[in-house]
Tab-separated table of C-alpha atoms in Angstrom:
chain	number	residue	atom	x	y	z
D	1	UNK	CA	-8.530	15.823	-11.587
D	2	UNK	CA	-4.626	15.213	-13.731
D	3	UNK	CA	-3.548	12.291	-15.455
D	4	UNK	CA	-0.439	11.046	-17.001
D	5	UNK	CA	-0.672	7.747	-19.174
D	6	UNK	CA	2.863	6.326	-19.693
D	7	UNK	CA	2.570	2.947	-21.315
D	8	UNK	CA	0.482	0.810	-18.880
D	9	UNK	CA	0.915	3.021	-16.248
D	10	UNK	CA	-1.426	5.687	-15.297
D	11	UNK	CA	-0.355	8.754	-12.986
D	12	UNK	CA	-2.976	10.642	-11.352
D	13	UNK	CA	-3.391	13.934	-8.800
D	14	UNK	CA	-6.647	15.059	-7.669
D	15	UNK	CA	-7.879	18.379	-7.218
D	16	UNK	CA	-9.535	19.819	-4.115
D	17	UNK	CA	-13.135	18.843	-4.167
D	18	UNK	CA	-12.617	16.019	-6.655
D	19	UNK	CA	-14.852	12.555	-5.309
D	20	UNK	CA	-12.009	10.069	-4.795
D	21	UNK	CA	-14.042	7.063	-6.584
D	22	UNK	CA	-15.726	9.142	-9.404
D	23	UNK	CA	-12.491	10.449	-10.612
D	24	UNK	CA	-10.506	7.183	-10.898
D	25	UNK	CA	-13.421	5.726	-12.501
D	26	UNK	CA	-13.556	8.613	-14.763
D	27	UNK	CA	-9.580	8.168	-15.489
D	28	UNK	CA	-10.714	4.700	-16.667
D	29	UNK	CA	-13.183	6.074	-18.801
D	30	UNK	CA	-10.820	8.576	-20.279
D	31	UNK	CA	-8.096	5.989	-21.542
D	32	UNK	CA	-11.041	3.658	-22.143
D	33	UNK	CA	-9.428	1.071	-19.675
D	34	UNK	CA	-11.382	-1.258	-16.868
D	35	UNK	CA	-8.858	-3.577	-15.168
D	36	UNK	CA	-5.571	-2.790	-13.525
D	37	UNK	CA	-4.610	-1.662	-9.471
D	38	UNK	CA	-4.265	1.444	-7.910
D	39	UNK	CA	-1.907	2.195	-5.094
D	40	UNK	CA	-2.805	6.170	-3.493
D	41	UNK	CA	-1.725	8.759	-0.790
D	42	UNK	CA	-3.480	11.813	0.121
D	43	UNK	CA	-5.720	13.961	2.041
D	44	UNK	CA	-9.789	13.760	2.257
D	45	UNK	CA	-12.746	14.939	3.793
D	46	UNK	CA	-16.218	12.955	4.174
D	47	UNK	CA	-14.434	10.031	4.451
D	48	UNK	CA	-16.432	7.206	4.576
D	49	UNK	CA	-15.717	3.232	5.792
D	50	UNK	CA	-16.926	0.039	6.052
D	51	UNK	CA	-16.757	-3.666	7.247
D	52	UNK	CA	-18.115	-6.070	5.200
D	53	UNK	CA	-20.554	-8.864	7.744
D	54	UNK	CA	-20.746	-11.782	5.733
D	55	UNK	CA	-22.711	-13.469	7.512
D	56	UNK	CA	-25.098	-10.539	7.560
D	57	UNK	CA	-24.418	-10.006	3.657
D	58	UNK	CA	-23.928	-6.561	4.337
D	59	UNK	CA	-22.014	-3.331	5.189
D	60	UNK	CA	-20.721	-1.876	8.921
D	61	UNK	CA	-20.136	1.754	7.834
D	62	UNK	CA	-18.441	4.325	9.638
D	63	UNK	CA	-18.762	7.796	8.855
D	64	UNK	CA	-15.389	10.167	9.688
D	65	UNK	CA	-16.376	13.430	10.773
D	66	UNK	CA	-12.674	15.572	10.481
D	67	UNK	CA	-10.162	15.660	7.288
D	68	UNK	CA	-7.738	12.979	7.281
D	69	UNK	CA	-4.982	11.764	5.679
D	70	UNK	CA	-4.887	8.955	3.120
D	71	UNK	CA	-2.181	7.183	4.372
D	72	UNK	CA	-2.696	4.119	2.215
D	73	UNK	CA	-5.405	3.373	-0.438
D	74	UNK	CA	-4.857	0.139	-2.593
D	75	UNK	CA	-7.646	-1.703	-4.321
D	76	UNK	CA	-8.699	-2.736	-7.952
D	77	UNK	CA	-9.985	-1.723	-11.579
D	78	UNK	CA	-12.673	-3.508	-12.716
D	79	UNK	CA	-15.513	-3.569	-15.079
D	80	UNK	CA	-19.117	-3.935	-14.171
D	81	UNK	CA	-22.268	-4.040	-16.064
D	82	UNK	CA	-19.664	-2.577	-18.523
D	83	UNK	CA	-18.324	0.669	-16.408
D	84	UNK	CA	-15.069	1.036	-14.880
D	85	UNK	CA	-15.365	-0.028	-11.276
D	86	UNK	CA	-13.002	0.827	-8.566
D	87	UNK	CA	-12.759	-1.326	-5.360
D	88	UNK	CA	-10.417	0.469	-2.831
D	89	UNK	CA	-9.527	-0.441	1.131
D	90	UNK	CA	-7.906	2.724	2.451
D	91	UNK	CA	-6.458	3.684	5.670
D	92	UNK	CA	-6.551	7.256	7.035
D	93	UNK	CA	-5.597	8.929	10.263
D	94	UNK	CA	-6.518	12.207	11.892
D	95	UNK	CA	-4.342	15.004	13.577
D	96	UNK	CA	-2.918	13.084	15.778
D	97	UNK	CA	-2.321	10.552	13.313
D	98	UNK	CA	-4.458	7.485	15.034
D	99	UNK	CA	-5.896	5.779	12.138
D	100	UNK	CA	-9.034	3.625	10.878
D	101	UNK	CA	-9.095	1.575	8.087
D	102	UNK	CA	-11.497	-0.860	5.246
D	103	UNK	CA	-13.400	-0.812	2.669
D	104	UNK	CA	-13.830	2.943	1.315
D	105	UNK	CA	-16.998	3.737	0.656
D	106	UNK	CA	-16.538	7.794	0.132
D	107	UNK	CA	-13.618	10.075	0.202
D	108	UNK	CA	-13.201	13.607	-0.655
D	109	UNK	CA	-10.036	14.937	-2.068
D	110	UNK	CA	-8.555	17.243	0.263
D	111	UNK	CA	-5.516	19.344	0.021
D	112	UNK	CA	-3.843	16.560	-2.987
D	113	UNK	CA	-4.508	12.977	-3.284
D	114	UNK	CA	-1.712	11.176	-5.601
D	115	UNK	CA	-2.651	7.660	-7.285
D	116	UNK	CA	-0.367	5.166	-9.862
D	117	UNK	CA	-3.082	3.013	-11.733
D	118	UNK	CA	-1.254	-0.364	-13.310
D	119	UNK	CA	-3.070	-1.314	-16.128
D	120	UNK	CA	-4.262	-4.889	-17.230
D	121	UNK	CA	-4.262	-5.481	-20.674
D	122	UNK	CA	-7.749	-6.532	-21.085
D	123	UNK	CA	-10.462	-5.348	-19.231
D	124	UNK	CA	-11.090	-7.780	-16.174
D	125	UNK	CA	-15.118	-8.163	-15.036
D	126	UNK	CA	-16.728	-7.815	-11.983
D	127	UNK	CA	-19.438	-10.204	-11.219
D	128	UNK	CA	-22.053	-11.446	-8.547
D	129	UNK	CA	-21.187	-14.278	-6.412
D	130	UNK	CA	-23.323	-15.895	-4.529
D	131	UNK	CA	-21.553	-18.002	-1.872
D	132	UNK	CA	-20.255	-14.071	-0.896
D	133	UNK	CA	-22.954	-11.590	-1.733
D	134	UNK	CA	-20.223	-9.590	-3.486
D	135	UNK	CA	-19.543	-8.514	-7.234
D	136	UNK	CA	-16.252	-10.696	-7.467
D	137	UNK	CA	-12.657	-9.775	-9.632
D	138	UNK	CA	-12.737	-12.137	-12.069
D	139	UNK	CA	-8.956	-12.195	-13.356
V	1	UNK	CA	-7.068	-19.030	-6.085
V	2	UNK	CA	-7.349	-17.605	-9.512
V	3	UNK	CA	-4.458	-15.658	-11.479
V	4	UNK	CA	-3.671	-13.896	-14.163
V	5	UNK	CA	-0.165	-12.933	-16.013
V	6	UNK	CA	-0.026	-10.302	-18.359
V	7	UNK	CA	3.888	-9.172	-19.231
V	8	UNK	CA	5.486	-9.050	-15.926
V	9	UNK	CA	2.264	-8.911	-13.995
V	10	UNK	CA	0.239	-10.760	-12.375
V	11	UNK	CA	-3.549	-10.426	-10.825
V	12	UNK	CA	-4.660	-12.689	-8.355
V	13	UNK	CA	-7.673	-12.936	-6.746
V	14	UNK	CA	-7.815	-15.552	-3.516
V	15	UNK	CA	-10.917	-17.506	-2.628
V	16	UNK	CA	-13.074	-18.242	0.639
V	17	UNK	CA	-11.098	-20.482	3.080
V	18	UNK	CA	-7.372	-19.617	1.168
V	19	UNK	CA	-4.301	-19.840	2.979
V	20	UNK	CA	-3.233	-15.701	2.224
V	21	UNK	CA	0.951	-16.927	2.067
V	22	UNK	CA	0.413	-20.298	0.874
V	23	UNK	CA	-2.073	-18.825	-2.078
V	24	UNK	CA	0.790	-16.904	-3.132
V	25	UNK	CA	3.914	-18.895	-2.945
V	26	UNK	CA	1.989	-21.192	-5.141
V	27	UNK	CA	0.981	-18.316	-7.856
V	28	UNK	CA	4.234	-17.531	-7.744
V	29	UNK	CA	5.817	-21.364	-8.432
V	30	UNK	CA	2.926	-22.075	-10.970
V	31	UNK	CA	4.772	-19.474	-13.393
V	32	UNK	CA	8.069	-20.213	-12.208
V	33	UNK	CA	8.462	-16.752	-10.818
V	34	UNK	CA	10.773	-15.996	-7.356
V	35	UNK	CA	11.270	-11.831	-7.530
V	36	UNK	CA	8.650	-9.370	-7.152
V	37	UNK	CA	6.362	-7.096	-5.716
V	38	UNK	CA	2.789	-7.345	-4.053
V	39	UNK	CA	0.380	-5.612	-3.364
V	40	UNK	CA	-3.472	-6.382	-1.528
V	41	UNK	CA	-6.544	-5.956	0.308
V	42	UNK	CA	-9.354	-8.157	0.683
V	43	UNK	CA	-10.727	-9.574	3.899
V	44	UNK	CA	-9.329	-12.319	6.265
V	45	UNK	CA	-9.928	-14.580	9.227
V	46	UNK	CA	-7.074	-16.716	11.139
V	47	UNK	CA	-5.438	-13.379	11.154
V	48	UNK	CA	-1.506	-13.733	13.207
V	49	UNK	CA	0.845	-10.379	13.146
V	50	UNK	CA	3.998	-9.811	14.167
V	51	UNK	CA	6.282	-7.363	15.320
V	52	UNK	CA	10.251	-7.879	15.458
V	53	UNK	CA	12.114	-7.604	18.656
V	54	UNK	CA	15.623	-6.511	17.181
V	55	UNK	CA	17.310	-7.224	20.817
V	56	UNK	CA	15.570	-10.506	21.208
V	57	UNK	CA	15.812	-11.551	17.671
V	58	UNK	CA	12.207	-12.836	17.763
V	59	UNK	CA	8.934	-11.840	16.860
V	60	UNK	CA	5.869	-10.619	19.423
V	61	UNK	CA	3.133	-12.343	18.119
V	62	UNK	CA	-0.630	-10.526	18.415
V	63	UNK	CA	-4.165	-13.038	17.196
V	64	UNK	CA	-6.519	-11.551	15.769
V	65	UNK	CA	-10.105	-13.385	16.776
V	66	UNK	CA	-12.323	-12.197	14.338
V	67	UNK	CA	-12.712	-11.902	11.159
V	68	UNK	CA	-10.859	-8.478	9.821
V	69	UNK	CA	-10.499	-6.322	6.492
V	70	UNK	CA	-7.333	-6.364	4.776
V	71	UNK	CA	-7.138	-2.466	4.107
V	72	UNK	CA	-3.751	-2.703	2.734
V	73	UNK	CA	-1.218	-6.176	2.279
V	74	UNK	CA	2.471	-5.386	0.557
V	75	UNK	CA	5.321	-6.750	0.466
V	76	UNK	CA	7.565	-8.780	-1.127
V	77	UNK	CA	8.445	-11.557	-3.384
V	78	UNK	CA	11.927	-13.662	-2.943
V	79	UNK	CA	13.779	-17.276	-2.935
V	80	UNK	CA	14.901	-18.982	0.067
V	81	UNK	CA	16.096	-22.272	-0.068
V	82	UNK	CA	14.656	-22.876	-3.670
V	83	UNK	CA	11.369	-21.986	-3.289
V	84	UNK	CA	9.382	-18.855	-3.649
V	85	UNK	CA	8.705	-16.932	0.174
V	86	UNK	CA	6.483	-14.155	0.187
V	87	UNK	CA	7.507	-11.749	2.701
V	88	UNK	CA	4.103	-9.358	3.519
V	89	UNK	CA	3.569	-6.747	6.130
V	90	UNK	CA	-0.318	-5.736	6.475
V	91	UNK	CA	-2.942	-3.599	8.639
V	92	UNK	CA	-6.311	-5.078	8.983
V	93	UNK	CA	-9.321	-3.649	10.511
V	94	UNK	CA	-12.292	-4.510	12.701
V	95	UNK	CA	-16.224	-3.756	12.656
V	96	UNK	CA	-15.363	-0.713	13.884
V	97	UNK	CA	-12.918	0.369	11.724
V	98	UNK	CA	-9.830	0.419	14.028
V	99	UNK	CA	-6.693	-1.099	12.957
V	100	UNK	CA	-3.786	-3.328	14.037
V	101	UNK	CA	-0.580	-3.838	11.943
V	102	UNK	CA	2.169	-5.762	11.682
V	103	UNK	CA	4.280	-8.516	10.110
V	104	UNK	CA	1.858	-10.895	8.711
V	105	UNK	CA	2.083	-14.451	9.927
V	106	UNK	CA	-0.867	-15.722	9.111
V	107	UNK	CA	-4.169	-15.013	7.357
V	108	UNK	CA	-6.927	-17.469	5.897
V	109	UNK	CA	-9.156	-15.164	2.700
V	110	UNK	CA	-12.778	-14.396	4.059
V	111	UNK	CA	-14.891	-13.449	1.240
V	112	UNK	CA	-12.120	-11.812	-1.401
V	113	UNK	CA	-8.519	-10.909	-1.363
V	114	UNK	CA	-7.349	-9.371	-4.667
V	115	UNK	CA	-3.975	-8.987	-4.688
V	116	UNK	CA	-1.057	-7.613	-7.835
V	117	UNK	CA	2.297	-8.866	-8.015
V	118	UNK	CA	5.327	-6.905	-9.958
V	119	UNK	CA	7.680	-9.329	-11.370
V	120	UNK	CA	11.404	-9.140	-11.427
V	121	UNK	CA	12.800	-10.625	-14.180
V	122	UNK	CA	15.246	-12.307	-12.189
V	123	UNK	CA	14.984	-14.232	-8.747
V	124	UNK	CA	15.547	-12.323	-5.930
V	125	UNK	CA	18.091	-14.642	-2.960
V	126	UNK	CA	16.350	-14.169	0.696
V	127	UNK	CA	19.556	-15.263	2.826
V	128	UNK	CA	20.206	-15.412	6.493
V	129	UNK	CA	21.997	-11.717	7.651
V	130	UNK	CA	23.996	-12.275	11.047
V	131	UNK	CA	23.743	-8.791	12.173
V	132	UNK	CA	19.787	-8.916	12.446
V	133	UNK	CA	18.946	-12.533	12.822
V	134	UNK	CA	16.845	-12.167	9.573
V	135	UNK	CA	16.759	-13.680	6.149
V	136	UNK	CA	17.209	-10.790	4.615
V	137	UNK	CA	16.009	-9.673	0.258
V	138	UNK	CA	19.137	-9.660	-1.449
V	139	UNK	CA	17.905	-7.294	-4.762
O	1	UNK	CA	21.370	0.591	0.659
O	2	UNK	CA	20.477	-2.360	-2.389
O	3	UNK	CA	19.173	-1.294	-5.342
O	4	UNK	CA	18.598	-3.232	-8.590
O	5	UNK	CA	16.968	-1.428	-11.957
O	6	UNK	CA	14.867	-4.103	-14.240
O	7	UNK	CA	13.518	-2.099	-17.223
O	8	UNK	CA	10.996	0.546	-15.601
O	9	UNK	CA	10.912	-1.115	-11.895
O	10	UNK	CA	14.134	-0.555	-9.246
O	11	UNK	CA	13.699	-2.904	-6.322
O	12	UNK	CA	14.892	-1.841	-3.109
O	13	UNK	CA	16.633	-2.588	0.019
O	14	UNK	CA	17.711	-0.161	2.793
O	15	UNK	CA	20.046	-1.679	5.548
O	16	UNK	CA	20.218	-0.716	9.194
O	17	UNK	CA	20.466	2.859	10.122
O	18	UNK	CA	19.626	4.110	6.600
O	19	UNK	CA	17.337	7.375	6.063
O	20	UNK	CA	14.851	6.333	4.637
O	21	UNK	CA	13.470	9.377	2.486
O	22	UNK	CA	17.163	10.684	1.823
O	23	UNK	CA	18.312	6.756	0.903
O	24	UNK	CA	15.118	6.362	-1.452
O	25	UNK	CA	16.013	10.039	-3.567
O	26	UNK	CA	19.683	8.756	-3.737
O	27	UNK	CA	17.910	5.979	-5.355
O	28	UNK	CA	16.313	8.283	-7.795
O	29	UNK	CA	19.379	10.558	-8.533
O	30	UNK	CA	21.612	7.424	-8.800
O	31	UNK	CA	20.095	5.919	-11.891
O	32	UNK	CA	19.088	9.436	-13.175
O	33	UNK	CA	14.957	9.220	-12.327
O	34	UNK	CA	12.509	12.128	-10.899
O	35	UNK	CA	9.337	10.454	-11.091
O	36	UNK	CA	7.473	7.297	-10.269
O	37	UNK	CA	5.433	5.708	-7.135
O	38	UNK	CA	6.768	3.771	-3.979
O	39	UNK	CA	5.569	1.337	-1.947
O	40	UNK	CA	7.766	-0.271	0.851
O	41	UNK	CA	7.410	-2.066	3.937
O	42	UNK	CA	10.481	-2.818	6.760
O	43	UNK	CA	11.093	-1.771	10.205
O	44	UNK	CA	12.130	1.834	11.525
O	45	UNK	CA	13.492	3.950	14.361
O	46	UNK	CA	12.940	7.658	14.582
O	47	UNK	CA	10.074	8.366	13.568
O	48	UNK	CA	8.178	11.547	12.889
O	49	UNK	CA	4.332	11.445	11.173
O	50	UNK	CA	2.313	14.681	10.516
O	51	UNK	CA	-1.050	15.666	9.676
O	52	UNK	CA	-1.866	18.728	7.186
O	53	UNK	CA	-3.834	21.108	8.670
O	54	UNK	CA	-5.102	22.809	5.356
O	55	UNK	CA	-6.550	26.058	7.342
O	56	UNK	CA	-3.013	26.675	9.276
O	57	UNK	CA	-1.310	25.834	6.201
O	58	UNK	CA	1.364	23.754	8.337
O	59	UNK	CA	1.646	19.887	9.697
O	60	UNK	CA	0.713	18.549	12.802
O	61	UNK	CA	3.840	16.241	13.894
O	62	UNK	CA	4.081	12.845	16.266
O	63	UNK	CA	7.556	11.632	17.169
O	64	UNK	CA	7.235	8.070	17.761
O	65	UNK	CA	9.366	7.506	20.581
O	66	UNK	CA	10.061	3.465	20.315
O	67	UNK	CA	11.118	0.958	16.959
O	68	UNK	CA	8.018	0.204	14.519
O	69	UNK	CA	6.914	-1.738	11.922
O	70	UNK	CA	6.294	-0.285	8.847
O	71	UNK	CA	3.076	-1.764	8.109
O	72	UNK	CA	2.732	0.620	4.723
O	73	UNK	CA	4.486	3.386	2.734
O	74	UNK	CA	2.895	4.348	-0.599
O	75	UNK	CA	4.016	7.808	-2.206
O	76	UNK	CA	5.734	9.805	-5.344
O	77	UNK	CA	8.497	10.761	-6.724
O	78	UNK	CA	8.947	14.420	-8.196
O	79	UNK	CA	11.239	16.485	-9.086
O	80	UNK	CA	11.426	19.808	-6.795
O	81	UNK	CA	13.408	22.567	-7.844
O	82	UNK	CA	15.951	20.047	-9.962
O	83	UNK	CA	16.349	17.313	-7.295
O	84	UNK	CA	14.292	14.001	-6.694
O	85	UNK	CA	11.645	14.363	-4.197
O	86	UNK	CA	10.109	11.289	-2.253
O	87	UNK	CA	6.649	12.260	-0.907
O	88	UNK	CA	5.776	9.189	1.412
O	89	UNK	CA	2.861	8.232	3.140
O	90	UNK	CA	2.794	5.394	5.557
O	91	UNK	CA	1.044	3.272	8.410
O	92	UNK	CA	3.564	2.016	11.471
O	93	UNK	CA	2.692	-0.486	14.453
O	94	UNK	CA	4.173	-0.654	17.639
O	95	UNK	CA	4.965	-4.178	19.797
O	96	UNK	CA	1.368	-4.604	20.558
O	97	UNK	CA	0.676	-4.430	16.687
O	98	UNK	CA	-1.367	-0.843	17.428
O	99	UNK	CA	-0.629	1.564	14.461
O	100	UNK	CA	-0.337	5.251	13.777
O	101	UNK	CA	-0.285	6.746	10.299
O	102	UNK	CA	0.341	9.753	8.533
O	103	UNK	CA	2.474	11.960	6.004
O	104	UNK	CA	5.809	10.576	6.612
O	105	UNK	CA	9.232	13.294	8.156
O	106	UNK	CA	11.517	10.970	8.940
O	107	UNK	CA	12.195	7.216	9.775
O	108	UNK	CA	15.658	5.346	10.028
O	109	UNK	CA	15.409	1.954	8.797
O	110	UNK	CA	15.811	-0.802	11.548
O	111	UNK	CA	16.602	-4.602	10.658
O	112	UNK	CA	15.308	-3.882	7.089
O	113	UNK	CA	13.248	-2.094	4.756
O	114	UNK	CA	12.413	-3.238	0.907
O	115	UNK	CA	10.704	-1.013	-1.579
O	116	UNK	CA	9.685	-0.779	-5.235
O	117	UNK	CA	10.016	2.271	-7.213
O	118	UNK	CA	7.752	2.082	-10.586
O	119	UNK	CA	9.111	4.605	-12.859
O	120	UNK	CA	7.757	7.372	-14.911
O	121	UNK	CA	9.348	7.938	-18.473
O	122	UNK	CA	10.359	11.264	-17.531
O	123	UNK	CA	10.038	13.684	-14.568
O	124	UNK	CA	6.912	14.667	-12.536
O	125	UNK	CA	7.514	18.253	-11.577
O	126	UNK	CA	6.056	19.378	-7.687
O	127	UNK	CA	6.106	23.064	-7.670
O	128	UNK	CA	4.198	25.194	-5.786
O	129	UNK	CA	0.000	25.687	-5.294
O	130	UNK	CA	-1.152	29.126	-3.527
O	131	UNK	CA	-4.439	27.848	-3.151
O	132	UNK	CA	-2.941	24.730	-0.750
O	133	UNK	CA	0.445	26.083	0.817
O	134	UNK	CA	1.711	22.324	-0.835
O	135	UNK	CA	4.371	21.701	-3.567
O	136	UNK	CA	1.723	19.372	-5.751
O	137	UNK	CA	3.022	16.348	-8.023
O	138	UNK	CA	2.180	17.901	-11.770
O	139	UNK	CA	1.498	14.513	-13.055
């Protein structure tokens, strides 16, 4: 994983085999930041997407077996129990350019993954919300 | 709706029941800004998407009956007739992670919606263009 | 093509008939910048998407015959052999709001296309990587 910080922006490239969510959290830890916004693209294997069922308070999960393009990945950087936490949603697409989309549980960088991280000046906590059963981004 | 302005960035979280487009316009009004760029994710109900038919100069509209994940929402902040105007396109996905996408006419925040707004220093007017029948973003 | 630079951000609007990738590279050349991050939306004709086959080291390509909405376009600005190079992935959607997605090879602006470009302070080179067969973004 490669990164370059310029003021309040970090430009990032993940390398083949990098776990996307873990690597982005590692970038945040490396620079000591825990609030911000991500946008990225690339290609990935081992993708798992999710849909949050608000009534059941749990996710339906969809595993994508084949390698995909990451057509879009966006989301927030927050702080959960003192550690950087990455919350991404993604659109991924197959060989026929047919997409699937949702909450991103897991992706491993294939050929390449490129991201920008726009930093907040202070940490943004994510804490439990009883009404939804989720950790919410406390901006 | 919660928001935190840091320099030329505003971090935003919408709460269950918030109208997405109205709430983002309210954030702009609250800080007195009317030019910029949005990127967001989350979950929503009552979504209506559109496709602009340039020949007919009107939108085809698609209502999404079920709650969806907002896998991606991006677009611009402009000024129409003196008021902040939010122009978003979105990709939303269902329980099977199957997406629909297009111009976003309407969405109501479900569990949570997170956005960043990158500000322009001056308003960006949106005014009528006769050739397309649309209000264009006059950067 | 219209553009407005404010500090380290460039707000961009493409006009009907503009080639999206060429126009964005022209914006970069006009301001003398060759590192950064794009996010955009709009509508387009003549769209060609791709899926990179890492084993074959080549793209599968999908032509979209009809006009589409650009629901999301994101990616990087880099420098290839001394010239600005635009690497975008996109999600596009048809009249029924059904999307296709992938690497963006080509798109021509239809009614309108809006982008923001977030600048790096220095050029970001894209150079050949033997393992993947791709030019990688050397952040």
